[in-house]
C-alpha cells in the first residue's frame, strides 16, 4: 500500500541559541491530495527532541498542520514555516520563544 504522505525529521539545528528540528511533510500521491482518514495511522518520526522546538514545513492542508501541532505538544515549541515570513511559532511551552 502506498502511503499518501511521509514525514521526515531533520537532525537538531541551532540558530540564535535555539535548538530545533524540522519536520518536513511530503505528499506522495500524484495529485498531492490527502484526506483526513489518511492520517488515521500516522506516526511521528522517531527521534524528536522534546527539549527543543520543531518547525513544520511542506505543502500540506491547514488541518494537517493543526494535527501535527497538537501531536507535537510535548516539545518546547512548534512553528510553521511560511516562505514569506520564515518560521512562525504557533505553540510554546518555553520562555525561549513567543507565539508569532
Short mmCIF file of C-alpha atoms in Angstrom, two decimals:
data_model
loop_
_atom_site.label_atom_id
_atom_site.label_comp_id
_atom_site.label_asym_id
_atom_site.label_seq_id
_atom_site.Cartn_x
_atom_site.Cartn_y
_atom_site.Cartn_z
CA UNK A 1 0.00 0.00 0.00
CA UNK A 2 1.32 3.43 -0.94
CA UNK A 3 1.25 5.97 1.87
CA UNK A 4 -0.26 9.31 0.74
CA UNK A 5 2.18 11.28 2.90
CA UNK A 6 5.56 10.96 4.55
CA UNK A 7 7.15 12.82 7.41
CA UNK A 8 10.90 13.42 7.60
CA UNK A 9 12.74 14.69 10.67
CA UNK A 10 15.99 16.63 10.43
CA UNK A 11 18.92 16.40 12.80
CA UNK A 12 18.99 19.00 15.56
CA UNK A 13 19.83 22.52 14.40
CA UNK A 14 20.84 25.58 16.42
CA UNK A 15 20.12 29.17 15.38
CA UNK A 16 20.50 32.10 17.79
CA UNK A 17 20.83 29.65 20.71
CA UNK A 18 17.52 27.96 19.79
CA UNK A 19 17.67 24.18 19.39
CA UNK A 20 15.12 22.81 16.91
CA UNK A 21 14.37 20.17 14.31
CA UNK A 22 12.48 20.45 11.03
CA UNK A 23 9.57 18.11 10.39
CA UNK A 24 9.11 18.03 6.61
CA UNK A 25 5.81 16.92 5.10
CA UNK A 26 5.81 15.24 1.68
CA UNK A 27 2.53 14.45 -0.07
CA UNK A 28 3.28 11.40 -2.19
CA UNK A 29 0.20 10.84 -4.36
CA UNK A 30 0.34 12.07 -7.96
CA UNK A 31 -2.32 14.73 -7.29
CA UNK A 32 -0.74 15.66 -3.93
CA UNK A 33 -4.11 15.48 -2.20
CA UNK A 34 -4.86 13.83 1.12
CA UNK A 35 -8.00 13.31 3.14
CA UNK A 36 -8.45 13.29 6.92
CA UNK A 37 -8.70 9.47 7.03
CA UNK A 38 -5.18 9.32 5.56
CA UNK A 39 -3.72 10.33 8.93
CA UNK A 40 -5.58 7.69 10.92
CA UNK A 41 -2.41 5.63 11.47
CA UNK A 42 0.12 8.44 11.00
CA UNK A 43 3.03 8.31 13.44
CA UNK A 44 5.59 10.99 14.10
CA UNK A 45 9.16 10.03 13.15
CA UNK A 46 11.41 8.56 15.83
CA UNK A 47 13.97 10.88 17.40
CA UNK A 48 12.05 14.06 18.19
CA UNK A 49 13.95 16.04 20.82
CA UNK A 50 11.21 17.36 23.10
CA UNK A 51 13.63 19.75 24.83
CA UNK A 52 13.82 21.82 21.64
CA UNK A 53 11.39 23.16 19.09
CA UNK A 54 10.01 21.69 15.89
CA UNK A 55 9.41 23.62 12.68
CA UNK A 56 6.78 22.02 10.42
CA UNK A 57 7.49 22.58 6.74
CA UNK A 58 5.99 21.45 3.45
CA UNK A 59 2.92 21.82 1.25
CA UNK A 60 0.01 20.39 3.18
CA UNK A 61 -3.54 21.32 4.16
CA UNK A 62 -4.09 23.55 7.18
CA UNK A 63 -5.85 20.75 9.09
CA UNK A 64 -2.72 18.59 8.84
CA UNK A 65 -0.60 21.41 10.29
CA UNK A 66 -3.16 21.69 13.12
CA UNK A 67 -2.99 17.95 13.77
CA UNK A 68 0.82 17.94 13.77
CA UNK A 69 0.97 20.96 16.09
CA UNK A 70 -1.27 19.11 18.53
CA UNK A 71 0.76 15.88 18.21
CA UNK A 72 3.97 17.85 18.90
CA UNK A 73 2.59 19.41 22.10
CA UNK A 74 5.27 17.73 24.30
CA UNK A 75 8.03 19.69 22.52
CA UNK A 76 9.32 23.03 23.83
CA UNK A 77 7.68 24.89 20.95
CA UNK A 78 6.17 24.36 17.49
CA UNK A 79 6.45 26.67 14.50
CA UNK A 80 5.01 26.51 11.00
CA UNK A 81 7.24 27.53 8.12
CA UNK A 82 5.90 30.24 5.81
CA UNK A 83 8.19 31.02 2.85
CA UNK A 84 7.28 34.72 3.09
CA UNK A 85 7.85 35.06 6.84
CA UNK A 86 10.07 32.20 8.00
CA UNK A 87 9.19 30.00 10.97
CA UNK A 88 6.15 31.35 12.84
CA UNK A 89 5.74 29.98 16.38
CA UNK A 90 2.21 28.65 16.85
CA UNK A 91 2.55 26.88 20.22
CA UNK A 92 5.05 27.11 23.04
CA UNK A 93 5.80 25.56 26.42
CA UNK A 94 9.04 27.54 26.73
CA UNK A 95 10.13 31.03 27.70
CA UNK A 96 12.70 30.96 24.87
CA UNK A 97 10.15 31.93 22.20
CA UNK A 98 6.82 33.74 21.98
CA UNK A 99 3.78 32.98 19.85
CA UNK A 100 4.10 34.66 16.47
#
